[in-house]
Short mmCIF file of C-alpha atoms in Angstrom, two decimals:
data_model
loop_
_atom_site.label_atom_id
_atom_site.label_comp_id
_atom_site.label_asym_id
_atom_site.label_seq_id
_atom_site.Cartn_x
_atom_site.Cartn_y
_atom_site.Cartn_z
CA MET N 30 7.25 -4.55 32.93
CA ILE N 31 7.23 -7.95 31.27
CA VAL N 32 9.36 -10.76 32.68
CA ASP N 33 10.02 -14.32 31.63
CA VAL N 34 8.78 -16.86 34.16
CA LEU N 35 10.44 -20.21 33.72
CA LYS N 36 8.30 -23.20 34.54
CA PRO N 37 9.61 -26.69 35.18
CA CYS N 38 9.59 -28.87 32.09
CA LYS N 39 10.76 -32.32 31.11
CA THR N 40 12.89 -33.04 28.09
CA GLU N 41 14.89 -36.00 26.89
CA ILE N 42 18.65 -35.82 26.91
CA LYS N 43 20.97 -38.23 25.13
CA ALA N 44 24.41 -37.15 26.31
CA VAL N 45 26.31 -34.86 28.64
CA ARG N 46 29.48 -32.99 27.74
CA ILE N 47 31.81 -32.37 30.67
CA ASN N 48 34.46 -29.66 30.45
CA VAL N 49 36.46 -29.00 33.61
CA CYS N 50 39.90 -27.77 34.52
CA LEU N 51 41.53 -30.55 36.51
CA HIS N 52 44.36 -30.10 38.96
CA GLU N 53 47.67 -30.43 37.14
CA ASP N 54 48.73 -33.66 38.85
CA VAL N 55 45.47 -35.32 37.77
CA ALA N 56 45.53 -33.98 34.19
CA GLU N 57 49.12 -35.18 33.68
CA GLN N 58 47.97 -38.78 34.15
CA LEU N 59 45.32 -38.65 31.39
CA PRO N 60 45.64 -39.65 27.73
CA GLU N 61 45.67 -36.72 25.28
CA PHE N 62 42.32 -37.61 23.68
CA LEU N 63 40.52 -36.76 26.94
CA LEU N 64 41.94 -33.23 26.98
CA ALA N 65 40.64 -30.28 24.95
CA ASP N 66 43.01 -27.88 23.16
CA GLY N 67 43.36 -25.70 26.24
CA GLY N 68 44.22 -28.68 28.43
CA ASP N 69 40.80 -28.96 30.07
CA PHE N 70 39.30 -32.40 30.64
CA GLU N 71 36.52 -32.79 28.07
CA ILE N 72 34.39 -35.85 27.39
CA VAL N 73 30.94 -36.62 26.01
CA ILE N 74 29.00 -39.40 27.73
CA ASP N 75 25.88 -41.26 26.58
CA VAL N 76 23.62 -40.85 29.63
CA ASP N 77 21.77 -44.14 29.11
CA THR N 78 24.84 -46.37 28.81
CA GLY N 79 27.68 -44.45 30.48
CA LYS N 80 29.77 -44.84 27.30
CA VAL N 81 32.37 -42.15 26.63
CA LEU N 82 31.53 -41.20 23.05
CA ASN N 83 34.84 -39.51 22.29
CA CYS N 84 36.94 -42.35 23.71
CA GLN N 85 39.76 -43.18 21.30
CA GLY N 86 42.01 -45.27 23.47
CA ASN N 87 41.95 -48.78 24.81
CA GLU N 88 43.36 -48.19 28.27
CA ALA N 89 41.49 -47.96 31.56
CA VAL N 90 41.42 -44.47 33.05
CA SER N 91 40.41 -43.20 36.48
CA VAL N 92 39.57 -39.52 36.87
CA THR N 93 39.00 -38.31 40.43
CA ASP N 94 39.36 -34.64 41.30
CA LYS N 95 37.77 -31.88 43.33
CA VAL N 96 36.45 -29.49 40.70
CA SER N 97 33.78 -27.73 42.82
CA ASP N 98 32.06 -25.06 40.73
CA SER N 99 34.62 -24.75 37.94
CA GLY N 100 32.99 -26.97 35.34
CA THR N 101 30.73 -26.58 32.35
CA TYR N 102 28.19 -29.36 31.88
CA THR N 103 26.18 -29.38 28.65
CA LEU N 104 23.14 -31.60 28.26
CA LEU N 105 22.72 -32.70 24.65
CA GLY N 106 19.59 -33.87 22.84
CA LYS N 107 19.22 -36.78 20.45
CA ASP N 108 20.73 -34.80 17.56
CA ASN N 109 23.60 -33.47 19.72
CA GLU N 110 21.90 -30.10 20.06
CA GLU N 111 22.51 -28.18 23.27
CA ILE N 112 19.51 -28.41 25.57
CA VAL N 113 20.99 -26.75 28.66
CA LYS N 114 24.49 -25.56 29.47
CA LEU N 115 25.50 -25.30 33.12
CA VAL N 116 28.41 -22.86 33.26
CA TYR N 117 30.74 -22.68 36.29
CA GLU N 118 28.44 -24.92 38.26
CA TYR N 119 28.89 -27.70 40.74
CA VAL N 120 28.96 -31.27 39.43
CA PRO N 121 25.33 -32.26 38.71
CA ASN N 122 24.30 -34.77 41.38
CA LYS N 123 22.59 -37.98 40.32
CA LEU N 124 24.16 -37.68 36.88
CA ILE N 125 27.94 -37.58 37.14
CA PRO N 126 29.61 -39.82 39.74
CA GLY N 127 31.29 -37.94 42.57
CA GLU N 128 30.58 -36.57 46.03
CA TYR N 129 28.68 -33.53 47.26
CA GLY N 130 28.72 -31.77 43.89
CA ASP N 131 32.40 -30.96 44.42
CA TYR N 132 34.06 -34.05 42.93
CA ILE N 133 34.04 -36.00 39.72
CA ASP N 134 34.91 -39.67 40.04
CA LEU N 135 34.91 -41.52 36.73
CA LYS N 136 36.19 -45.07 36.30
CA ILE N 137 36.52 -45.66 32.54
CA ASN N 138 37.29 -49.19 31.36
CA THR N 139 39.22 -50.22 28.24
CA GLU N 140 36.01 -50.17 26.16
CA GLY N 141 35.19 -46.58 27.13
CA LEU N 142 32.41 -47.48 29.59
CA ILE N 143 32.20 -45.67 32.90
CA THR N 144 31.90 -48.57 35.32
CA ASN N 145 30.53 -46.47 38.19
CA TRP N 146 27.95 -44.66 36.04
CA PRO N 147 24.53 -44.47 37.76
CA LYS N 148 22.09 -47.19 36.70
CA SER N 149 19.28 -44.62 36.46
CA PRO N 150 20.68 -41.10 36.13
CA ALA N 151 18.12 -38.63 37.50
CA PRO N 152 19.44 -35.07 37.60
CA THR N 153 17.13 -32.27 38.65
CA LEU N 154 18.16 -28.92 37.26
CA ARG N 155 16.87 -25.62 38.55
CA ALA N 156 16.36 -22.56 36.37
CA ARG N 157 19.19 -20.76 38.18
CA HIS N 158 21.59 -23.29 36.71
CA CYS N 159 20.73 -22.64 33.10
CA ALA N 160 22.80 -20.49 30.79
CA GLY N 161 19.71 -20.18 28.62
CA TRP N 162 16.20 -21.50 28.40
CA PRO N 163 16.25 -24.88 26.65
CA ARG N 164 15.64 -24.62 22.92
CA GLY N 165 12.41 -26.04 21.65
CA LEU N 166 10.81 -26.05 25.09
CA THR N 167 7.90 -23.89 26.07
CA ALA N 168 6.84 -22.70 29.47
#
């Protein structure tokens, strides 16, 4: 039998796409541009700056909700290619503000910057999280 053995690797990511189903009372308070067609909360964030790349408004927004393991978090490379997609996973610690991997807590200012974004995001992802081995990476 031949099996794939995944070894740790390092790769550069440029952005993270968050797609989660928020509780109705939280979602009702959000501007339409932050919601996908199905009503899920969906944003793309530059990981170096904390800037919401699909921000179209000019109003401050606070998003705090317990999403536990209901989200999809996609790490994007410099050309917006998918590097890793975490499907139905807890909130990645040390990347997205929140507590215990259960909560997201984003404070977005009028310029689309997340004011509580970590100064040095440092997520560690385990192979069990991945919906596929990262493209372009070798073991």
